[in-house]
Amino acid sequence: MNKTSKIPVPTIERLALYSRPLENLLDNGVLVISSVKLADLCGVNPAQVRKDLAYFGEFGTRGVGYDVQDLLKEIKRILATDREWALCIVGIGNLGNALVENENFRKRGYKFLAAFDSDPRKVNRVLYCGLTIKPASKITQLVRELHIEIGVIATPPFEAQKVTNLLIDSGVKAILNFAPVQVRAPEGCLVENVDFTVRLENLAYHIREPL
Amino acid sequence: MNKTSKIPVPTIERLALYSRPLENLLDNGVLVISSVKLADLCGVNPAQVRKDLAYFGEFGTRGVGYDVQDLLKEIKRILATDREWALCIVGIGNLGNALVENENFRKRGYKFLAAFDSDPRKVNRVLYCGLTIKPASKITQLVRELHIEIGVIATPPFEAQKVTNLLIDSGVKAILNFAPVQVRAPEGCLVENVDFTVRLENLAYHIREPL
DNA sequence: GTTCAATTGTGAATTTTTGCACATAGTAGG
DNA sequence: CCTACTATGTGCAAAAATTCACAATTGAAC
Ligand SMILES: NC(=O)c1ccc[n+]([C@@H]2O[C@H](COP(=O)([O-])OP(=O)(O)OC[C@H]3O[C@@H](n4cnc5c(N)ncnc54)[C@H](O)[C@@H]3O)[C@@H](O)[C@H]2O)c1
Ligand SMILES: NC(=O)c1ccc[n+]([C@@H]2O[C@H](COP(=O)([O-])OP(=O)(O)OC[C@H]3O[C@@H](n4cnc5c(N)ncnc54)[C@H](O)[C@@H]3O)[C@@H](O)[C@H]2O)c1
């Protein structure tokens, strides 16, 4: 196949999913893995794994499977996690703090280069990760200077749209929003809204007594 | 239609999505909303909104729209957020702490009744929300006693599967896992794995320079 | 070197989800 | 009561995503 023509959106999500167990396998010295085993580790159908990968090339060897290291490298190349991304975070409350201090992001190439808060009591505080909290008024200037491409929002919901607009004006290309509102962005800026309670409500629906 | 026969999974997710702006509208005294406006607020197609709702009944008035209060009540009934759910959380690190202290959960009926950590330095600490951190060794006992139905995992990844097994043995019906591994559960226990870096990788893929 | 078992890559069938388009029904104004 | 307008509910078609099923290819054993 090998054509970037029409890649299903879910395929991209699954590629990210595949990379987690692949990293573990690599660490544990496993050299080769079959689509059946990988699918099993990720809870998907083996044909799905093969098809997802086939959109981007022929990475496997028939009769053998996929070379773990090669496959991981390919997936990282596809997802552009073989480079570093410049991030900023707005809103250093409980959640914002947990996000900035978390090492998973850095390990995958997502680097927080700036942290903003509007609370004067928080401004100038130095975070454990070494960043100094900057006032929200500096967002535009710093995002431009540091060439920040992705903005993360962890402010209360009623501030989220304002912050979004500010970030977009400052030139970010994408936004990951943790406030429980659907923020809107013009064409050309991508937004992912993450809402934990949606996940919970999904669970609740499925385990509740039937209507 | 009105048959619970075959509800698309995405429909359930969108119902949760619809409820957010509906709550705002209710607070702002808006009495009625059309599928077009609601769809716009949620970034989906209006026919989708109508179809999603139609799976569960006829909640609207032709020529008028949907009564905001009624619709919200119906959605909450469908998603079983018109009742309270008993939750526990395992792993009170940065993220666990943010989750347990967050009020959104409580507001939607998700109540943390117990918080566990294996670190002896954390055990017995009293959280801002009033809970006392209990040792992980008490999980089974307390989950049973408090009739906890949903377990939230915020431990490091290599502990997540162990904790999952423990929670399932203790009788929880569903698990929300924030550790970046795909934890597995037998039939009968539902698992949602939330991985922020997957969201980021999705964004990165779409804004990167094409391959 | 021939056979056998394993596993990929993929066309085609199937299933799921979305969106159009319109008949249907309610409201308001005269 | 009739007309004009609005917005729902839904049959049906289109699109998207998943899964099946098998030919093609590889490695290994004998
Ligand atoms: N804590 C969680 O587990 C959790 C879970 C899901 C969603 N969320 C959402 O994430 C957001 C943050 O949650 P939290 O628990 O950290 O809340 P929080 O109240 O602890 O933190 C919010 C922070 O944002 C800052 N802020 C407010 N307006 C700002 C602005 N305009 N610019 C910059 N900073 C601003 C505040 O000063 C504060 O430090 C909320 O919208 C919350 O609903 C949190
Ligand atoms: N912090 C974030 O923003 C973030 C984002 C995404 C994912 N995560 C994931 O969430 C998890 C928690 O993140 P964190 O930043 O809070 O980490 P953390 O290290 O601050 O906290 C982990 C906590 O779990 C406890 N713990 C370890 N093993 C346990 C066990 N068997 N039983 C009970 N408690 C146990 C530890 O004592 C610690 O308090 C990690 O898997 C992390 O990768 C965190």
XYZ file of C-alpha atoms and ligand atoms in Angstrom, chain A residues 90-96 117-119 122 136 154-157 159 163 178-180 196, chain B residues 98-99 102 104, ligand 1:
70
model
C -0.710 27.300 31.146
C -2.195 26.907 34.633
C 0.051 25.397 37.295
C -2.532 24.033 39.726
C -2.606 20.447 40.913
C -2.966 18.998 37.467
C -0.633 21.424 35.711
C 0.065 31.048 35.704
C -2.008 34.152 36.313
C -1.854 33.894 40.082
C 2.649 31.465 41.931
C 0.256 34.769 31.852
C -4.695 23.207 32.688
C -6.595 26.288 33.809
C -10.160 26.340 35.133
C -12.694 25.822 32.350
C -10.417 30.593 31.301
C -5.997 31.017 26.906
C -7.461 19.433 30.054
C -10.178 21.866 31.109
C -13.593 20.250 30.794
C -11.478 12.443 32.416
C -4.655 16.123 41.602
C -7.391 13.621 40.815
C -10.438 17.652 41.937
C -15.311 17.851 38.978
N -7.038 17.958 38.899
C -7.496 17.024 38.096
O -7.315 15.819 38.327
C -8.249 17.352 36.899
C -8.843 16.343 36.216
C -9.550 16.643 35.070
C -9.630 17.930 34.659
N -9.048 18.892 35.350
C -9.165 20.241 34.872
O -7.899 20.819 34.701
C -7.928 22.167 35.080
C -6.940 22.411 36.175
O -7.213 21.579 37.269
P -6.481 21.794 38.652
O -6.966 20.755 39.549
O -5.019 21.891 38.424
O -7.068 23.202 39.094
P -6.398 24.319 39.998
O -7.460 25.239 40.396
O -5.563 23.653 41.021
O -5.387 25.069 39.030
C -5.756 26.005 38.086
C -4.576 26.950 37.901
O -4.800 27.771 36.757
C -4.389 29.093 37.072
N -5.085 30.014 36.184
C -6.358 30.424 36.234
N -6.623 31.254 35.219
C -5.493 31.356 34.490
C -5.146 32.066 33.330
N -6.030 32.813 32.659
N -3.888 31.965 32.861
C -2.986 31.215 33.529
N -3.267 30.512 34.617
C -4.507 30.584 35.101
C -4.738 29.249 38.525
O -3.987 30.310 39.100
C -4.388 27.878 39.082
O -3.039 27.841 39.482
C -9.357 22.450 35.492
O -10.056 22.949 34.388
C -9.865 21.106 35.874
O -11.264 21.006 35.695
C -8.347 18.647 36.463
